[in-house]
PDB file of C-alpha atoms in Angstrom:
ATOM      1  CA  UNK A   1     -80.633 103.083-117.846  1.00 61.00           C
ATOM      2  CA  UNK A   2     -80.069  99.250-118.809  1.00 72.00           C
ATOM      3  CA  UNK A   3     -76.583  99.476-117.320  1.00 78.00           C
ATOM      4  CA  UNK A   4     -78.220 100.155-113.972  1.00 78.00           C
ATOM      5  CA  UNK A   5     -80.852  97.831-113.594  1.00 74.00           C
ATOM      6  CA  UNK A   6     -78.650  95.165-114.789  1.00 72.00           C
ATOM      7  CA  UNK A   7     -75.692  96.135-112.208  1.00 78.00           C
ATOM      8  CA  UNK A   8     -78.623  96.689-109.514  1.00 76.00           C
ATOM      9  CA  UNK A   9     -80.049  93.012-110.085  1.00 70.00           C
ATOM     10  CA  UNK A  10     -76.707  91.769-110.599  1.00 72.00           C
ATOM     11  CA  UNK A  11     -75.815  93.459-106.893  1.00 76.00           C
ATOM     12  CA  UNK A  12     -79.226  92.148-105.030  1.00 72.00           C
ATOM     13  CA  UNK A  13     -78.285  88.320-106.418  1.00 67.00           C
ATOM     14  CA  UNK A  14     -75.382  88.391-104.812  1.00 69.00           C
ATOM     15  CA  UNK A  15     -76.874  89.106-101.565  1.00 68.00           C
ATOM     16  CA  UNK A  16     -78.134  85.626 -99.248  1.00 65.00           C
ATOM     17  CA  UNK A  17     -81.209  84.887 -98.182  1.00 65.00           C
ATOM     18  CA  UNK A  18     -83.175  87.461-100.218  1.00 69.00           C
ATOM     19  CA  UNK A  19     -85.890  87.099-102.031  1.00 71.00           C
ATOM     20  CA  UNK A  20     -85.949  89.140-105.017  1.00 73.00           C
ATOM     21  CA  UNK A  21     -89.508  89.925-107.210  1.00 75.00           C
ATOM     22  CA  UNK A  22     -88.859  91.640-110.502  1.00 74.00           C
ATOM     23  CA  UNK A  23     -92.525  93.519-111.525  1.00 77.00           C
ATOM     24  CA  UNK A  24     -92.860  95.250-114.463  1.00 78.00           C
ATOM     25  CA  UNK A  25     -95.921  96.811-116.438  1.00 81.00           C
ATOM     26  CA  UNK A  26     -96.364  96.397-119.780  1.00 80.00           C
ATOM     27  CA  UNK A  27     -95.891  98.974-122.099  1.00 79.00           C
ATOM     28  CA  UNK A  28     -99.740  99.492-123.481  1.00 80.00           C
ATOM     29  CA  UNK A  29    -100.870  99.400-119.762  1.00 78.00           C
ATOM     30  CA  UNK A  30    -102.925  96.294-120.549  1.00 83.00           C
ATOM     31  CA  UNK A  31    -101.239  94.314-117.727  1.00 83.00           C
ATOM     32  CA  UNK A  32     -97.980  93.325-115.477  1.00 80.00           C
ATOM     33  CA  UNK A  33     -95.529  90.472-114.851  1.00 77.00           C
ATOM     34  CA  UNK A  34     -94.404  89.297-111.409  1.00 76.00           C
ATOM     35  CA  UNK A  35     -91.099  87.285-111.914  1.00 74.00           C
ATOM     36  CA  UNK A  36     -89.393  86.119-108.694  1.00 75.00           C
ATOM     37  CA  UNK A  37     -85.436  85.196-109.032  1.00 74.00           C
ATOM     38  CA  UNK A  38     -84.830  83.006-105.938  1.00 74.00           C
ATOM     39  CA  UNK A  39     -85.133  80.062-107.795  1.00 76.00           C
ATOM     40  CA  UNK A  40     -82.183  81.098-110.321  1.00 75.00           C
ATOM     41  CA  UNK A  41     -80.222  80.858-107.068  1.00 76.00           C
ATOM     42  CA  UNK A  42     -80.735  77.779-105.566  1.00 82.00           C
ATOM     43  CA  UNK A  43     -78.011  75.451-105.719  1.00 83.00           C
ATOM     44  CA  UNK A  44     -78.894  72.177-108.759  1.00 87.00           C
ATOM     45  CA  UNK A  45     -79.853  69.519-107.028  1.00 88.00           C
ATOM     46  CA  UNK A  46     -82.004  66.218-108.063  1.00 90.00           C
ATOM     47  CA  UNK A  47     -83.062  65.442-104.360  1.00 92.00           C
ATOM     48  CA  UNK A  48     -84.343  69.112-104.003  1.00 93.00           C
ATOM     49  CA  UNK A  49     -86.557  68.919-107.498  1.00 93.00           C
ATOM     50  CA  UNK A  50     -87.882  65.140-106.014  1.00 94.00           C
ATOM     51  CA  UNK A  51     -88.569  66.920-102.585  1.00 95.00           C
ATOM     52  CA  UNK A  52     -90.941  68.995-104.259  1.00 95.00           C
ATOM     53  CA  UNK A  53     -92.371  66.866-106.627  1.00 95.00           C
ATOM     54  CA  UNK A  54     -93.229  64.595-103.609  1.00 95.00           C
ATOM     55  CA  UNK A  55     -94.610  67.408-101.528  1.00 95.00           C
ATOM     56  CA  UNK A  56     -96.835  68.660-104.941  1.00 94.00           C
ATOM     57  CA  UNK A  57     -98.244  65.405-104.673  1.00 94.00           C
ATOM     58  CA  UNK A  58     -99.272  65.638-101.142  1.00 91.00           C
ATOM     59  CA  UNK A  59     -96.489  63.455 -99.562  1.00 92.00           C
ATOM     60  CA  UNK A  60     -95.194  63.054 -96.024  1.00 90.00           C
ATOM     61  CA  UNK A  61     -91.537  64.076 -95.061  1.00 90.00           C
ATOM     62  CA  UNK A  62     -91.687  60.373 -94.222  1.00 92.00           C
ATOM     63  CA  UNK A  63     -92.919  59.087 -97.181  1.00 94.00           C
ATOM     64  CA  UNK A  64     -90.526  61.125 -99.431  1.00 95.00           C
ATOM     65  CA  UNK A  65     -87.304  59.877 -96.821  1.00 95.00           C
ATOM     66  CA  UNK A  66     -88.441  56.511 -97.307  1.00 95.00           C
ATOM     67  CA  UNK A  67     -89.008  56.609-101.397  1.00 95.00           C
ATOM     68  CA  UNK A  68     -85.304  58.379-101.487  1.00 94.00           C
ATOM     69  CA  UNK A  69     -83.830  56.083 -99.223  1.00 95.00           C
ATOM     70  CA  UNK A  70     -82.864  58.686 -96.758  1.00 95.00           C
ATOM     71  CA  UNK A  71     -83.814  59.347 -92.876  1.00 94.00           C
ATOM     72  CA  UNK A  72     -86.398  62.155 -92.282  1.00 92.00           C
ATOM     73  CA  UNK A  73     -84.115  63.888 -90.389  1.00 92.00           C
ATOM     74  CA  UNK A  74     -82.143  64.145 -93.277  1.00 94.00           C
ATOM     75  CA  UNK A  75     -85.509  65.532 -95.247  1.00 94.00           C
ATOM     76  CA  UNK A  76     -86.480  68.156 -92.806  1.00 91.00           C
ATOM     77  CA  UNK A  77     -82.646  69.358 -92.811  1.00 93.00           C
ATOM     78  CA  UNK A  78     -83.213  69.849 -97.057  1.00 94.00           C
ATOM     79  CA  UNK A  79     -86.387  71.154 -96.544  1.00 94.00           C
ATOM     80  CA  UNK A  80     -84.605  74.211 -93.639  1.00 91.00           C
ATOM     81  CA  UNK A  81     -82.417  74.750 -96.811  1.00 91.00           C
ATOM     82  CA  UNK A  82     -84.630  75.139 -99.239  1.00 92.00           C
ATOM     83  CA  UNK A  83     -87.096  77.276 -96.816  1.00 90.00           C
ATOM     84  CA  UNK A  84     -83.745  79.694 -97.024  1.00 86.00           C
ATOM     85  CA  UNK A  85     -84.283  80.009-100.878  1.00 86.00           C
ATOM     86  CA  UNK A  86     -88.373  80.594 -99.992  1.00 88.00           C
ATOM     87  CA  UNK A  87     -88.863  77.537-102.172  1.00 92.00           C
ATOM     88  CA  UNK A  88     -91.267  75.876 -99.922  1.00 94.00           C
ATOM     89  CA  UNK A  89     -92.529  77.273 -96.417  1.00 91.00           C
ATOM     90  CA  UNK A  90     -93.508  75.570 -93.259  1.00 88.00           C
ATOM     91  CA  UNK A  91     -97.312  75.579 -92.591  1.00 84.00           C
ATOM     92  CA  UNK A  92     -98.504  75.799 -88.641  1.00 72.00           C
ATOM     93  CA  UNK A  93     -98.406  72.577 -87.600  1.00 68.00           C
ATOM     94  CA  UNK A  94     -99.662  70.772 -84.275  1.00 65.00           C
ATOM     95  CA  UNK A  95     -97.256  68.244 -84.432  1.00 65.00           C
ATOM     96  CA  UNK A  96     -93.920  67.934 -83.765  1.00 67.00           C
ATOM     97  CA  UNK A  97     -92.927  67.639 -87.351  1.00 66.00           C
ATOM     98  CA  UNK A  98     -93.813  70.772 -89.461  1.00 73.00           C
ATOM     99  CA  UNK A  99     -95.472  69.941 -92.797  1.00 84.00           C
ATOM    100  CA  UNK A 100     -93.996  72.168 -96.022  1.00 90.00           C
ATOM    101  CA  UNK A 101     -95.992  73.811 -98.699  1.00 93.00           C
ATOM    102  CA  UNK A 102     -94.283  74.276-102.265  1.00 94.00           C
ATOM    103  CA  UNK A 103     -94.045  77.955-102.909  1.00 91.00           C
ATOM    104  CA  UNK A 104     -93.954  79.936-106.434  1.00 88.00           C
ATOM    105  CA  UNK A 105     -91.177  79.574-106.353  1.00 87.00           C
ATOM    106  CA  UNK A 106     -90.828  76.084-105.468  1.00 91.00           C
ATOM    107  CA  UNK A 107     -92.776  75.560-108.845  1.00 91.00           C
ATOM    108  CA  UNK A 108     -90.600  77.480-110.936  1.00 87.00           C
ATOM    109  CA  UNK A 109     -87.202  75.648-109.783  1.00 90.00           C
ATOM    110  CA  UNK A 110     -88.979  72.448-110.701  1.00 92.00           C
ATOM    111  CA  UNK A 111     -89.900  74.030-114.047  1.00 88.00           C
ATOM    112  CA  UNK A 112     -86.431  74.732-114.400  1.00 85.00           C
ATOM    113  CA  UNK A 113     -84.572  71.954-113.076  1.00 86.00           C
ATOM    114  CA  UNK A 114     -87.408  69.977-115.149  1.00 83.00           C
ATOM    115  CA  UNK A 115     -86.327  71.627-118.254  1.00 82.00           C
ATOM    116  CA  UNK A 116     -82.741  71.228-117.900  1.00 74.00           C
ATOM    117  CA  UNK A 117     -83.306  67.271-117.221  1.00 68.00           C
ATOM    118  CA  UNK A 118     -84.664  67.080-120.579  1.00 56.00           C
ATOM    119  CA  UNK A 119     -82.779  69.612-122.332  1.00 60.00           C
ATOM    120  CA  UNK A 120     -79.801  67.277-120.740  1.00 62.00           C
ATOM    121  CA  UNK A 121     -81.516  63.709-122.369  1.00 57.00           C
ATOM    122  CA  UNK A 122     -82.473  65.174-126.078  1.00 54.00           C
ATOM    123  CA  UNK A 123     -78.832  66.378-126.296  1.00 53.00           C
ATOM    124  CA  UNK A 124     -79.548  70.603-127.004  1.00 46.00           C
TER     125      UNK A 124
END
């Protein structure tokens, strides 16, 4: 049975712009896990992990273009990108420029790209 689910989560990662949940129970009943793989996707990138940090803390699009030195324009094209990996999602908006909420996901590619950063600095 491990061969399957393997080759069958192997298959769905290959596919684009899907978001894939993993839920399993645990075996005494006493509970579940919800693990989403999107995040294991998304391309590595250090101006994607300080997107999100930046919107976590409640930043503008503009604020975050102007702390990496980039147009907004350039932001808001990231942020399309990311949306594709459901890593943050556009809330309605009555302006012309949509503001983005972090997602679970979101949070868990920070964790990871986090992680790696200092995985990367101790040397393991």
């Amino acid at each position: 049975m491990r061969p399957l689910i393997v080759s069958t989560m192997l298959a769905l990662l290959s596919l684009d712009e899907t978001r894939i949940i993993v839920e399993s129970d645990f075996e005494n009943l006493s509970g579940h896990i919800s693990l989403e793989l999107t995040p294991f996707l998304a391309p590595k990138s250090r101006r994607c992990m300080l997107i999100l940090k930046g919107l976590c803390e409640g930043k503008s699009v503009r604020a975050i273009a102007e702390e990496l030195g980039v147009s907004p324009a350039t932001i808001s094209n990231e942020l399309k990108k990311m949306s594709g990996y459901y890593l943050v999602r556009p809330d309605a908006s009555e302006g012309k420029i949509p503001r983005y909420s972090v997602t679970g996901a979101g949070r868990i590619y920070l964790m990871l790209m986090e992680s790696q950063k200092l995985n990367s600095t101790t040397g393991t």
